[in-house]
GROMACS .gro file of C-alpha atoms in nm:
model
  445
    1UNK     CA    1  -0.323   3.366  -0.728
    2UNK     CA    2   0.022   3.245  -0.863
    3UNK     CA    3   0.047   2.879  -0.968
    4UNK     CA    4   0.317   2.664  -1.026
    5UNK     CA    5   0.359   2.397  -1.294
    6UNK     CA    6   0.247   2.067  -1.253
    7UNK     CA    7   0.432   1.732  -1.301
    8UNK     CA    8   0.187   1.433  -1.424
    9UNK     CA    9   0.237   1.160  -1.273
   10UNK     CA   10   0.103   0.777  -1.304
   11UNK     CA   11  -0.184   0.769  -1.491
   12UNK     CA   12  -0.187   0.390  -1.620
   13UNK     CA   13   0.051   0.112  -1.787
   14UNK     CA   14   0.075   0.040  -2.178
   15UNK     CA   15  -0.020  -0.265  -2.363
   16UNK     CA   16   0.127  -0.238  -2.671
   17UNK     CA   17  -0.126  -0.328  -2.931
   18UNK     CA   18   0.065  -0.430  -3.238
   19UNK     CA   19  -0.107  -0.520  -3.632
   20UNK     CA   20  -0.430  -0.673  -3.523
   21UNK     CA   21  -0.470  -0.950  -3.826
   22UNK     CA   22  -0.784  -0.892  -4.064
   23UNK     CA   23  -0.852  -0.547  -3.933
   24UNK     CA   24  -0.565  -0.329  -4.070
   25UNK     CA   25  -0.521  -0.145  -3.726
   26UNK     CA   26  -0.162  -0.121  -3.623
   27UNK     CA   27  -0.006   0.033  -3.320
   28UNK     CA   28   0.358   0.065  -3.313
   29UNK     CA   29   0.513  -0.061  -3.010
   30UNK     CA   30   0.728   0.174  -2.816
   31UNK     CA   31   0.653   0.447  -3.076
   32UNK     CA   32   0.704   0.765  -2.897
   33UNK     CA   33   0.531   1.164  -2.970
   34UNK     CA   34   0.539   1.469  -2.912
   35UNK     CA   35   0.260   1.545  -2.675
   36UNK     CA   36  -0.050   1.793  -2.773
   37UNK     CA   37  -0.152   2.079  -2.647
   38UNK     CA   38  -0.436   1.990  -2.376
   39UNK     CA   39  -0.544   2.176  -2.022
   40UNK     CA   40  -0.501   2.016  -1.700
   41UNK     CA   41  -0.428   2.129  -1.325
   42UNK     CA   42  -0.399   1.989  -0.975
   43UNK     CA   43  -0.452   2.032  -0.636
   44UNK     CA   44  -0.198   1.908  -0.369
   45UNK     CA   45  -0.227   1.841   0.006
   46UNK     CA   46  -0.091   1.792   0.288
   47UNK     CA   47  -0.197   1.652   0.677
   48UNK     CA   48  -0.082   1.767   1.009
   49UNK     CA   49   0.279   1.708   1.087
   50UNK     CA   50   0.363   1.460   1.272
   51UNK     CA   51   0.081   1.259   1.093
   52UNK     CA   52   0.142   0.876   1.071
   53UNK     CA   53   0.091   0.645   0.738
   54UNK     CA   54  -0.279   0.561   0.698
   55UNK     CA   55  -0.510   0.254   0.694
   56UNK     CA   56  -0.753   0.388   0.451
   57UNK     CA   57  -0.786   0.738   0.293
   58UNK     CA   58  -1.066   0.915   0.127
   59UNK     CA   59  -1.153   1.170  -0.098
   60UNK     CA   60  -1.439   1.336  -0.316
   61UNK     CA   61  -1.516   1.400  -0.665
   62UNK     CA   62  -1.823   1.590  -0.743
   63UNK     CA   63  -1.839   1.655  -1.145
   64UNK     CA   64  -1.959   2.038  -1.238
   65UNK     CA   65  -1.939   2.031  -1.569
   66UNK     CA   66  -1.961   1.748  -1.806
   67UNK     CA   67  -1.721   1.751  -2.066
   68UNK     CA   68  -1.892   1.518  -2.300
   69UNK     CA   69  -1.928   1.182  -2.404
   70UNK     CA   70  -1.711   1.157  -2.659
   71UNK     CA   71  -1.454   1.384  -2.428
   72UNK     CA   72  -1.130   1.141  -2.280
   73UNK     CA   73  -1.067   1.336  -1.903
   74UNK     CA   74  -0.946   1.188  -1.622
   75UNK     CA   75  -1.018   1.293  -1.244
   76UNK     CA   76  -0.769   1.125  -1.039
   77UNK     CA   77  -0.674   1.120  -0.651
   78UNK     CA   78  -0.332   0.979  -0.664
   79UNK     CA   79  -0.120   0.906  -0.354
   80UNK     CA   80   0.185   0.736  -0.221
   81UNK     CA   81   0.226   0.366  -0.058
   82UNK     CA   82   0.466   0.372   0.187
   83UNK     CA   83   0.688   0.153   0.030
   84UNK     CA   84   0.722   0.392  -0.206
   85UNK     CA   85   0.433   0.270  -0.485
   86UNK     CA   86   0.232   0.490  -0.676
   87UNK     CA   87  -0.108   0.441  -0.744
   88UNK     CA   88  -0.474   0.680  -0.834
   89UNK     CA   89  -0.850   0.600  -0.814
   90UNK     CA   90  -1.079   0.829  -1.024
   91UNK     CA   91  -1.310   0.853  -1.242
   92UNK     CA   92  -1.328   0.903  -1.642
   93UNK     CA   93  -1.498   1.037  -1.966
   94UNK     CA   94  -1.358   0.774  -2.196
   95UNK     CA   95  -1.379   0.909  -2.540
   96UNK     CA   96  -1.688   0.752  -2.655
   97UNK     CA   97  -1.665   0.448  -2.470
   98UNK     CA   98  -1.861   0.329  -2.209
   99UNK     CA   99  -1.737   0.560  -1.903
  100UNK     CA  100  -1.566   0.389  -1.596
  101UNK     CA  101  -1.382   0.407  -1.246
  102UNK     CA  102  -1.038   0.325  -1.207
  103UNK     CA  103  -0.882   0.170  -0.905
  104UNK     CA  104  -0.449   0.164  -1.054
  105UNK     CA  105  -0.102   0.099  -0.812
  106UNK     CA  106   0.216   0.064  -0.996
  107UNK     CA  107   0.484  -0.185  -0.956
  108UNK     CA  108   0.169  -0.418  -0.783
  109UNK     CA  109   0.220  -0.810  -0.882
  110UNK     CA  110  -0.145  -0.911  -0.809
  111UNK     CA  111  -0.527  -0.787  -0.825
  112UNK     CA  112  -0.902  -0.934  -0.758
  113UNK     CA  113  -1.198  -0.742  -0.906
  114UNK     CA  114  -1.456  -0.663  -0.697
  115UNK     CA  115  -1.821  -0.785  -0.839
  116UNK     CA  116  -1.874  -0.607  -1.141
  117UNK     CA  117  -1.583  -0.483  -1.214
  118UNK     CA  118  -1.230  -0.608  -1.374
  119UNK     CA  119  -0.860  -0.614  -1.331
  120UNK     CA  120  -0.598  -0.589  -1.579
  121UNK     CA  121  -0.187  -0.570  -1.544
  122UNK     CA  122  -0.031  -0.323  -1.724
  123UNK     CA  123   0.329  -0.288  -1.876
  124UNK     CA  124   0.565  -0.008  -2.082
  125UNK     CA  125   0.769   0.221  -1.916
  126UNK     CA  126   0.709   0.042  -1.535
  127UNK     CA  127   0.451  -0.236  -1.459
  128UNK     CA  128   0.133  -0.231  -1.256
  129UNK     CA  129  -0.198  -0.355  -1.190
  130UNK     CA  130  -0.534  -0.171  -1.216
  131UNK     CA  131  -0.941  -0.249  -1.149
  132UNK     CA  132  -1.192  -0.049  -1.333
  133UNK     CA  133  -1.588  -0.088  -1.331
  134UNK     CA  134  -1.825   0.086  -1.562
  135UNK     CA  135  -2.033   0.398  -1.414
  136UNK     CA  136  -2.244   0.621  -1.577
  137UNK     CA  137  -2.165   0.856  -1.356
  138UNK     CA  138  -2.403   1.163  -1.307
  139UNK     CA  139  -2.320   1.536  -1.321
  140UNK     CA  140  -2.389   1.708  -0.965
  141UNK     CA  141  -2.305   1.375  -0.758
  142UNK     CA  142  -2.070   1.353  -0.495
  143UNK     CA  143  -1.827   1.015  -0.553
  144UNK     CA  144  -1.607   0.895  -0.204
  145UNK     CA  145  -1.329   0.717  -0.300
  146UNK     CA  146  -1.190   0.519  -0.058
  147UNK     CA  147  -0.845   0.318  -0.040
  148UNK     CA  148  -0.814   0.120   0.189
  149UNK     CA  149  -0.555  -0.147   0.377
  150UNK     CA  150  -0.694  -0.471   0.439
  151UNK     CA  151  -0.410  -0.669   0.529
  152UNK     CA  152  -0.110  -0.919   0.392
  153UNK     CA  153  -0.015  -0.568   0.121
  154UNK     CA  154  -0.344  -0.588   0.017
  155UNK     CA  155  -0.558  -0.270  -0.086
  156UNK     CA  156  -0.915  -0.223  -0.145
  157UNK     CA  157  -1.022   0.068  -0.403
  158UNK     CA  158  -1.397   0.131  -0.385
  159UNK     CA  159  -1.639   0.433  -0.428
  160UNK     CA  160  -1.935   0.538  -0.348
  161UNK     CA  161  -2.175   0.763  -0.484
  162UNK     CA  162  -2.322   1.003  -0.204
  163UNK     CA  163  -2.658   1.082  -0.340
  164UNK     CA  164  -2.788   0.713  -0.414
  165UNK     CA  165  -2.586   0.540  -0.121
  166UNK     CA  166  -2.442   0.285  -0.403
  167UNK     CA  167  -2.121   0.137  -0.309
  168UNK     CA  168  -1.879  -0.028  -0.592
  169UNK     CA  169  -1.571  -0.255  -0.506
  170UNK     CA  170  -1.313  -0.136  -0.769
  171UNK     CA  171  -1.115  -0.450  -0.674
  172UNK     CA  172  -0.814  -0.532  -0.453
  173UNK     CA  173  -0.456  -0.515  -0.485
  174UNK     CA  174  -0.178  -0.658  -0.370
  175UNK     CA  175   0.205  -0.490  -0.272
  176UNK     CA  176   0.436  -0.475  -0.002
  177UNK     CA  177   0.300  -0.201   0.194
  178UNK     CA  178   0.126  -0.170   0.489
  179UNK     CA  179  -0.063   0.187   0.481
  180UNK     CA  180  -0.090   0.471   0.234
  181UNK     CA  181   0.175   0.773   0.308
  182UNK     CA  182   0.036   1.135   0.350
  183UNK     CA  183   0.283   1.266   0.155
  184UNK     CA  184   0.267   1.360  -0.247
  185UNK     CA  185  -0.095   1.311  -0.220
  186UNK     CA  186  -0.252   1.522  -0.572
  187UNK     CA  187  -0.621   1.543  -0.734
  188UNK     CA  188  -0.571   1.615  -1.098
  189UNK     CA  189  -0.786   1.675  -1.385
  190UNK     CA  190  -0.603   1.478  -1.707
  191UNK     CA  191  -0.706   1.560  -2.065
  192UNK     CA  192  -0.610   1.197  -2.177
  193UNK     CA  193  -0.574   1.330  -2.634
  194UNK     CA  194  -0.212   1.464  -2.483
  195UNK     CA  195  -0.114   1.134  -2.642
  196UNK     CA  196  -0.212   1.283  -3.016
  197UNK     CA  197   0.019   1.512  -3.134
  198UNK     CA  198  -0.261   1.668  -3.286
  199UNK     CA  199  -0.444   1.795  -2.993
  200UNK     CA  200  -0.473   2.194  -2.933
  201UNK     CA  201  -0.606   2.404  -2.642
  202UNK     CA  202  -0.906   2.508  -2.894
  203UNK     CA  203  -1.028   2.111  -2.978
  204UNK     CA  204  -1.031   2.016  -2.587
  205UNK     CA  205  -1.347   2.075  -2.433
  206UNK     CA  206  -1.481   2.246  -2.085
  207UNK     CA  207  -1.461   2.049  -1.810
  208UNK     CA  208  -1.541   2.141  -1.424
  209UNK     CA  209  -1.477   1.929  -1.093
  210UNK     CA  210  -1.471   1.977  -0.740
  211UNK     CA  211  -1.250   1.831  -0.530
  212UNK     CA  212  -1.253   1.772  -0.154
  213UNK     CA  213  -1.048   1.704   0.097
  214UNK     CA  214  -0.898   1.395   0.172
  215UNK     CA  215  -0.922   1.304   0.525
  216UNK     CA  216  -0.805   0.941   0.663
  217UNK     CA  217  -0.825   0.651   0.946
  218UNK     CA  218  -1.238   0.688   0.906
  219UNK     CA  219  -1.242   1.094   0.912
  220UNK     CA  220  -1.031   1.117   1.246
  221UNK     CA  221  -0.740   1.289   1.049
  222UNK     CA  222  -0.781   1.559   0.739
  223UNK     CA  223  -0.545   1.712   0.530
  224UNK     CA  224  -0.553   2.056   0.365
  225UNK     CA  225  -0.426   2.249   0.042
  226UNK     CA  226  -0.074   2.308   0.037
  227UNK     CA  227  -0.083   2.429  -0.324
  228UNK     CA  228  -0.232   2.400  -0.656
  229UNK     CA  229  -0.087   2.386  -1.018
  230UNK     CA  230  -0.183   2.430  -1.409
  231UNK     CA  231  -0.069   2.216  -1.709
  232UNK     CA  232   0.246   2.309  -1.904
  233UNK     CA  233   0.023   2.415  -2.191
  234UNK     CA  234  -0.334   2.601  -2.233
  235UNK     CA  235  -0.274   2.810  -1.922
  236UNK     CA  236  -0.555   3.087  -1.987
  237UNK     CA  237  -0.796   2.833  -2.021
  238UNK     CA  238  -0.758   2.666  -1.684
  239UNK     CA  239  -0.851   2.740  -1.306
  240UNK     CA  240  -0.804   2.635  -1.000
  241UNK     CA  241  -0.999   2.821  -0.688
  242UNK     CA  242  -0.900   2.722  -0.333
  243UNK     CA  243  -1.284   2.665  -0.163
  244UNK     CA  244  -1.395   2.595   0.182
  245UNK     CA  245  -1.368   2.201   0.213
  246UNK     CA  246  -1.153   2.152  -0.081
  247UNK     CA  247  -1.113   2.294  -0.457
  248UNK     CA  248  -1.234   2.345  -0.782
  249UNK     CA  249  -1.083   2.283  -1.107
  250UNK     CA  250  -1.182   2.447  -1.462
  251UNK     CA  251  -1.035   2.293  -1.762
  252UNK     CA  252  -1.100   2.453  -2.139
  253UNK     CA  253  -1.248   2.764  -2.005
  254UNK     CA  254  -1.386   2.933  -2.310
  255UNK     CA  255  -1.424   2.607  -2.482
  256UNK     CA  256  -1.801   2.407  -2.537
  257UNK     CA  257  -1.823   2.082  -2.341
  258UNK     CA  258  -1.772   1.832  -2.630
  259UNK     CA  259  -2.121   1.693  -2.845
  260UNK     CA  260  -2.305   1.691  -3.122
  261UNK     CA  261  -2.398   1.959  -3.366
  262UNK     CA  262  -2.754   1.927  -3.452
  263UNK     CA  263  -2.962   1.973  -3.717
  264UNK     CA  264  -3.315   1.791  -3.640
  265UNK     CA  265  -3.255   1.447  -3.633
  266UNK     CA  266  -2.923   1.442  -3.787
  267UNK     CA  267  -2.606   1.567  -3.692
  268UNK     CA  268  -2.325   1.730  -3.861
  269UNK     CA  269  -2.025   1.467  -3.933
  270UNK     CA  270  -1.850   1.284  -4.203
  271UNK     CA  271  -1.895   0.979  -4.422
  272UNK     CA  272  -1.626   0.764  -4.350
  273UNK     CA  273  -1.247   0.876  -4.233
  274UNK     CA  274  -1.175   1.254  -4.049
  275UNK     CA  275  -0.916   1.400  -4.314
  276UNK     CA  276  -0.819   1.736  -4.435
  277UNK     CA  277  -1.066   1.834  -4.732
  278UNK     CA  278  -1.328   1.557  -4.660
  279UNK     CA  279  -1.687   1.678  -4.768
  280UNK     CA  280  -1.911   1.766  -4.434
  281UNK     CA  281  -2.213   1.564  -4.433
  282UNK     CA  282  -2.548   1.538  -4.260
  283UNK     CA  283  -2.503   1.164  -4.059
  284UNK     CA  284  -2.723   0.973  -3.818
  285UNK     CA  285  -2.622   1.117  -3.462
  286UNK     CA  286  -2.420   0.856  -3.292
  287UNK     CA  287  -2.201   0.898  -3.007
  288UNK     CA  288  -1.882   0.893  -3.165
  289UNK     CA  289  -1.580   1.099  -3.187
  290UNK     CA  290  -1.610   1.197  -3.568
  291UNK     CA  291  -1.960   1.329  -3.442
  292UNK     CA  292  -1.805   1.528  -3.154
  293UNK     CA  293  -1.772   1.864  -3.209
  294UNK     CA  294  -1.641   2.122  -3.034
  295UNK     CA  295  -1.730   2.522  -3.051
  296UNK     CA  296  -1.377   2.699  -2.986
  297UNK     CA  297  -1.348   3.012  -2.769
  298UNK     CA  298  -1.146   3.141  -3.082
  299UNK     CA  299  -1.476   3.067  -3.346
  300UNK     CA  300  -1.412   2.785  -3.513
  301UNK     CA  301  -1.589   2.420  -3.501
  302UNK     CA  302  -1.372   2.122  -3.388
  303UNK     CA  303  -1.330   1.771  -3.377
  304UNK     CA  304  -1.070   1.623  -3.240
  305UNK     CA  305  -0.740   1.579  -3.314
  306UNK     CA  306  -0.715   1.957  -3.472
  307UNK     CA  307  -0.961   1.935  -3.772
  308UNK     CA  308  -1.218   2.246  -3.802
  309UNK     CA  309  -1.536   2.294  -3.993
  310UNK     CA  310  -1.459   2.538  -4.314
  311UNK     CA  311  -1.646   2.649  -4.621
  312UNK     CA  312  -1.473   2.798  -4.904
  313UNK     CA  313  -1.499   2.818  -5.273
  314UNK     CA  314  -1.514   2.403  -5.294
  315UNK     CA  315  -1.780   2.410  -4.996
  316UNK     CA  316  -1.835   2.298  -4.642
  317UNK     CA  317  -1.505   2.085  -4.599
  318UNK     CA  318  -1.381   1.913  -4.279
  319UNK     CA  319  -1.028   2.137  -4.279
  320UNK     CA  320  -0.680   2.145  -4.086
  321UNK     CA  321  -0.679   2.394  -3.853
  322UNK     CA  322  -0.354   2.523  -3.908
  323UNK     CA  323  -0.355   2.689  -3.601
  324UNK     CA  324  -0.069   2.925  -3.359
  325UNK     CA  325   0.184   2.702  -3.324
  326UNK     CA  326   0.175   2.662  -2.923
  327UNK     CA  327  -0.204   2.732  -2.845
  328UNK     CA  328  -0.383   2.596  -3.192
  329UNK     CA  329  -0.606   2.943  -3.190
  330UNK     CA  330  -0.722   3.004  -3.542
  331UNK     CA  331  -0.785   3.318  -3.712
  332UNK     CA  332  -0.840   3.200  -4.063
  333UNK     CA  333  -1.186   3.366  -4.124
  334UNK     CA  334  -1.284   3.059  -4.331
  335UNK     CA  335  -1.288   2.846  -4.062
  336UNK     CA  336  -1.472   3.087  -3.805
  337UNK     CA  337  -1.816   3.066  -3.747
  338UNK     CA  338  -2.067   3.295  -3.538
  339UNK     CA  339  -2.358   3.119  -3.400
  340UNK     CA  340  -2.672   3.287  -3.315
  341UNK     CA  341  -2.857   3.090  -3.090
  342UNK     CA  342  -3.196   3.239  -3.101
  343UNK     CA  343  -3.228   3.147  -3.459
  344UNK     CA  344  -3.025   2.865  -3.474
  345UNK     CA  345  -2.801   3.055  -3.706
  346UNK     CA  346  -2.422   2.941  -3.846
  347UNK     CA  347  -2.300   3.187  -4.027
  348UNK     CA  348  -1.905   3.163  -4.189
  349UNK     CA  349  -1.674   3.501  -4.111
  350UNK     CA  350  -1.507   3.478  -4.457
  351UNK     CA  351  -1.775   3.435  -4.677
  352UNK     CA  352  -2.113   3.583  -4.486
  353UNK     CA  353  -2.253   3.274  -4.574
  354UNK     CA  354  -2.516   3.021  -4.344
  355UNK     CA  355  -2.452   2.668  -4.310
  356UNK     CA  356  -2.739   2.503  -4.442
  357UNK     CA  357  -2.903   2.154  -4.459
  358UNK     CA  358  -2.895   2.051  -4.839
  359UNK     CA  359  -3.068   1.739  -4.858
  360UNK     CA  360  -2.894   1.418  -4.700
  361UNK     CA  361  -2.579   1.686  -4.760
  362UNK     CA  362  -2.442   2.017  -4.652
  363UNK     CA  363  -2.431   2.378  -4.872
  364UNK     CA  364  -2.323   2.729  -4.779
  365UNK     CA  365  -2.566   2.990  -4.903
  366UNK     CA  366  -2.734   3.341  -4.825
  367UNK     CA  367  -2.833   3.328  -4.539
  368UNK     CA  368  -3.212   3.368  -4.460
  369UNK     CA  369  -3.522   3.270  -4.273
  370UNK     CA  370  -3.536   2.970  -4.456
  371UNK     CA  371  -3.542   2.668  -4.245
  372UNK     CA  372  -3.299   2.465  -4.361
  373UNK     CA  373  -3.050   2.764  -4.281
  374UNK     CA  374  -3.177   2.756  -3.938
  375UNK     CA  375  -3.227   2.557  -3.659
  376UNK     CA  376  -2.845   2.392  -3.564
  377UNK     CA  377  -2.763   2.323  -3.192
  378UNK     CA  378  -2.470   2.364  -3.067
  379UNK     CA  379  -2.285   2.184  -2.764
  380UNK     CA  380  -2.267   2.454  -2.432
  381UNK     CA  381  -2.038   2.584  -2.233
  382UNK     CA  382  -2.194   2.459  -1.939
  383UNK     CA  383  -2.232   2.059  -2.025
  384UNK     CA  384  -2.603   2.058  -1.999
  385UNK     CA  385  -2.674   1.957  -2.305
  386UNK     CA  386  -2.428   1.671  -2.395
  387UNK     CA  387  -2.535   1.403  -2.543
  388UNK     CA  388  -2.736   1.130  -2.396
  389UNK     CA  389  -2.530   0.770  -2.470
  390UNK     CA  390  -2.740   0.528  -2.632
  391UNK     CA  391  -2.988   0.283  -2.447
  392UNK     CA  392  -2.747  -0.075  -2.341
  393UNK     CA  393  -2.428   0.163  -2.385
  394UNK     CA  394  -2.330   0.073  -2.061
  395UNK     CA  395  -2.409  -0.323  -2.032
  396UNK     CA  396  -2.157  -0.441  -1.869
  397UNK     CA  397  -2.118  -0.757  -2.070
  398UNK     CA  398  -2.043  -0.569  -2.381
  399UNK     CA  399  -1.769  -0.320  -2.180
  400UNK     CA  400  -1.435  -0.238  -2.408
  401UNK     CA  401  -1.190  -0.020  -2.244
  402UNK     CA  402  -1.041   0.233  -2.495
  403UNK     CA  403  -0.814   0.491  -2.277
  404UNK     CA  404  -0.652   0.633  -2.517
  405UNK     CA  405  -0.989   0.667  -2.763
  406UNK     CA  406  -0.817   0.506  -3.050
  407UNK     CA  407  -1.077   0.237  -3.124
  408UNK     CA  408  -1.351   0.559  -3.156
  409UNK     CA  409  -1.113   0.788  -3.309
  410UNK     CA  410  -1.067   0.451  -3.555
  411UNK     CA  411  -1.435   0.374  -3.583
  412UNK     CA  412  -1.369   0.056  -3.492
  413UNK     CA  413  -1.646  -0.103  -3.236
  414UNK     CA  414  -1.474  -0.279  -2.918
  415UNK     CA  415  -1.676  -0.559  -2.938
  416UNK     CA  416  -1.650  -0.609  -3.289
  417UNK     CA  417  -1.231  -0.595  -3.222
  418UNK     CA  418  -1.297  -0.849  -2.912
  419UNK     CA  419  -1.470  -1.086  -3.155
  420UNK     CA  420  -1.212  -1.074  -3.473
  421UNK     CA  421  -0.959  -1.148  -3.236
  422UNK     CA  422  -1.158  -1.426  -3.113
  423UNK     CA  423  -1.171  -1.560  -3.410
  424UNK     CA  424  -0.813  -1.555  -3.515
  425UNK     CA  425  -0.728  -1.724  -3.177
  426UNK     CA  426  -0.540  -1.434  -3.036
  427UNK     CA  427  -0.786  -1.407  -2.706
  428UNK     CA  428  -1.059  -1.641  -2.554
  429UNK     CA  429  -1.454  -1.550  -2.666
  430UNK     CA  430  -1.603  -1.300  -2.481
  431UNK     CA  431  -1.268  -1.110  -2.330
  432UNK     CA  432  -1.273  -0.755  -2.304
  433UNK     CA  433  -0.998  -0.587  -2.514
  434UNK     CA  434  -0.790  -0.358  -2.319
  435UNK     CA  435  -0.565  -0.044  -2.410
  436UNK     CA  436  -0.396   0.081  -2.160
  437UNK     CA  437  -0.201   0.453  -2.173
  438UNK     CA  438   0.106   0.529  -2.012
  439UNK     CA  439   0.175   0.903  -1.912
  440UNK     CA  440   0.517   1.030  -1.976
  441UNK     CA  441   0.656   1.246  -1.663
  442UNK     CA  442   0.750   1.586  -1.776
  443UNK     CA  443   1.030   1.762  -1.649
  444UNK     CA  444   0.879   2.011  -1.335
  445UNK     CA  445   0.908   2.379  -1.470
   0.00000   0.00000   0.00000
């Protein structure tokens, strides 16, 4: 199957977040960088010719393989107004934060949230207005996403999940349009760490969806695929396969889902900031992004943002990758590992030695049938063994909205931002914080 390239396009607004007073986190405005190496792909449609502009359309999004819950990917339908607005509804793996739907049009002036969820505008590079709610959302589930016109340029986002017959109001919007246009109509899986410069095809986890197809005016018309298309980078690890009744999308084929790498009740991490040459440590499992790991097609163990698992002559050290310049495929022995699963075995390629539970801390050694050399878990290919978010994760009083994954990638707690800001005056008591992303367009190849 030949595909062509794919041009992102809206995927939200940005709200420049600039030195947040008493908490040392700075953002700069406008700043602009190079974007990582991550997988993506879409699948585009098209209806009947002759078809006329819409009242509502809807479309399907059953997740096949998790990719985590510290993993930031977006599954978005996006579509046409036709006035010429852009807008998506999806859903998202938020990169350790509580995950959510998103209900977004751009160049929209007005919103109301639906009960239970919120609206936001957005600004940067064009302005907008979006809804989201928190969902938990469940592997193997079937979510309809509807858009709908409901009169005066108003448009009603909603979804509903198949197997438990729950319906969620995303929220309403308002434009100048009257129906949504059949044309440029696109499901896409998003790996949102393009923003980090950082990012490499080896540090992005698996991720599987299936797509259906959209159909409109309550199922009287359908469309079908006209085409489908892979990212500009990480092309051998992505897939898209033309089914009956829609498509399916692999992302980071090769790659774990993202999670936590086990050893008993602890997990393998670090204490305090992700840096080149910080020791490897046994920590409390939390789910967190300097706890999410990633086993690498090419060997090596990653967290994000491009930093592997090594051991060397100074020990087991969180490491730079260092890898190929275009894919981020390492083949530094020191930072390969081979896992046997049977015994719960990590053993380094350079040095022949185990990884091995020393304490509260981490050694190399011989390894052996000891069981402190043994007994590590390791996230799957598959996504069936992710972890589990902790119990009140998802309470939807306590919600922070963290796109781009900077406040887990920062360690900072949403709530705990939400509450310094609070108290320096900068929002009202009990707001939600919001970072919002904007997606540059890349040129069509």
């Amino acid at each position: 199957m030949t595909y062509r390239r794919v041009r992102p396009r809206l995927l939200g607004g940005l709200l420049s977040l600039g030195v947040v007073a008493g908490l040392g986190l700075a953002v700069a405005p406008g700043a602009h960088a190079d974007d990582g190496h991550t997988p993506g792909s879409s699948t585009d449609y098209a209806f009947p010719a002759g078809t006329r502009p819409l009242h509502d359309v809807t479309w399907t999004t059953t997740p096949t393989v998790d990719p985590g819950w510290t993993a930031d990917v977006f599954w978005s339908h996006q579509f046409d107004l036709d006035d010429g607005r852009t807008g998506s509804i999806g859903l998202r793996s938020n990169g350790g934060d509580p995950r959510w739907m998103l209900f977004s049009v751009r160049n929209a002036t007005q919103a109301v949230p639906g009960a239970g969820s919120h609206c936001e505008s957005f600004g940067g590079e064009g302005t907008g207005e979006h809804c989201a709610a928190t969902v938990d959302w469940t592997t193997g589930h079937t979510y309809a996403f509807t858009v709908s016109a409901v009169g005066d340029g108003w448009f009603e986002g909603k979804v509903t999940d198949q197997q438990t017959r729950r319906t969620i109001v995303l929220g309403r919007i308002r434009t100048t349009a009257h129906a949504v246009s059949t044309q440029n109509m696109v499901d896409r899986t998003e790996y949102v760490e393009w923003n980090d410069p950082r990012s490499t095809c080896y540090d992005q986890p698996g991720s599987g969806v299936r797509f259906g197809l959209p159909s409109g005016d309550g199922g009287r018309v359908h469309a079908g695929v006209s085409g489908t298309g892979l990212g500009p980078a990480c092309d051998p690890q992505s897939r898209v396969a033309r089914v009956a009744g829609g498509s399916v999308q692999r992302n980071g084929i090769g790659n774990s889902v993202r999670g936590e790498v086990g050893k008993g009740k602890a997990c393998l991490g670090v204490h305090g900031t992700v840096a080149d040459g910080v020791v490897a440590a046994l920590v409390p499992c939390l789910p967190r992004a300097d706890r999410g790991w990633v086993h690498g097609s090419d060997g090596t163990l990653r967290l994000p943002s491009n930093y592997c698992l090594g051991d060397g002559r100074t020990g087991v050290r969180i490491r730079d990758c260092k890898g190929a310049k275009d894919s981020g495929r390492v083949t530094d022995p020191a930072k390969l590992w081979t896992y046997d699963p049977a015994r719960g075995e990590l053993r380094n390629r350079q040095t022949g030695r185990c990884l091995a539970a020393d304490g509260s801390g981490l050694a190399s050694r011989r390894c052996s049938a000891d069981p402190s050399d043994r007994g590590w878990t390791l996230p799957t290919l598959d996504g069936r063994t992710p972890r589990t978010p902790q119990a009140g994760a998802l309470s939807a009083s306590a919600v922070s909205l963290d796109p781009t994954g900077l406040l887990a990638r920062t360690g900072v707690d949403g709530r705990v931002l939400a509450t310094a800001l609070a108290s320096v005056g900068l929002v009202a008591a009990g707001s939600t914080v919001v970072l919002l992303v904007r997606r540059r367009r890349r040129d069509a190849r």
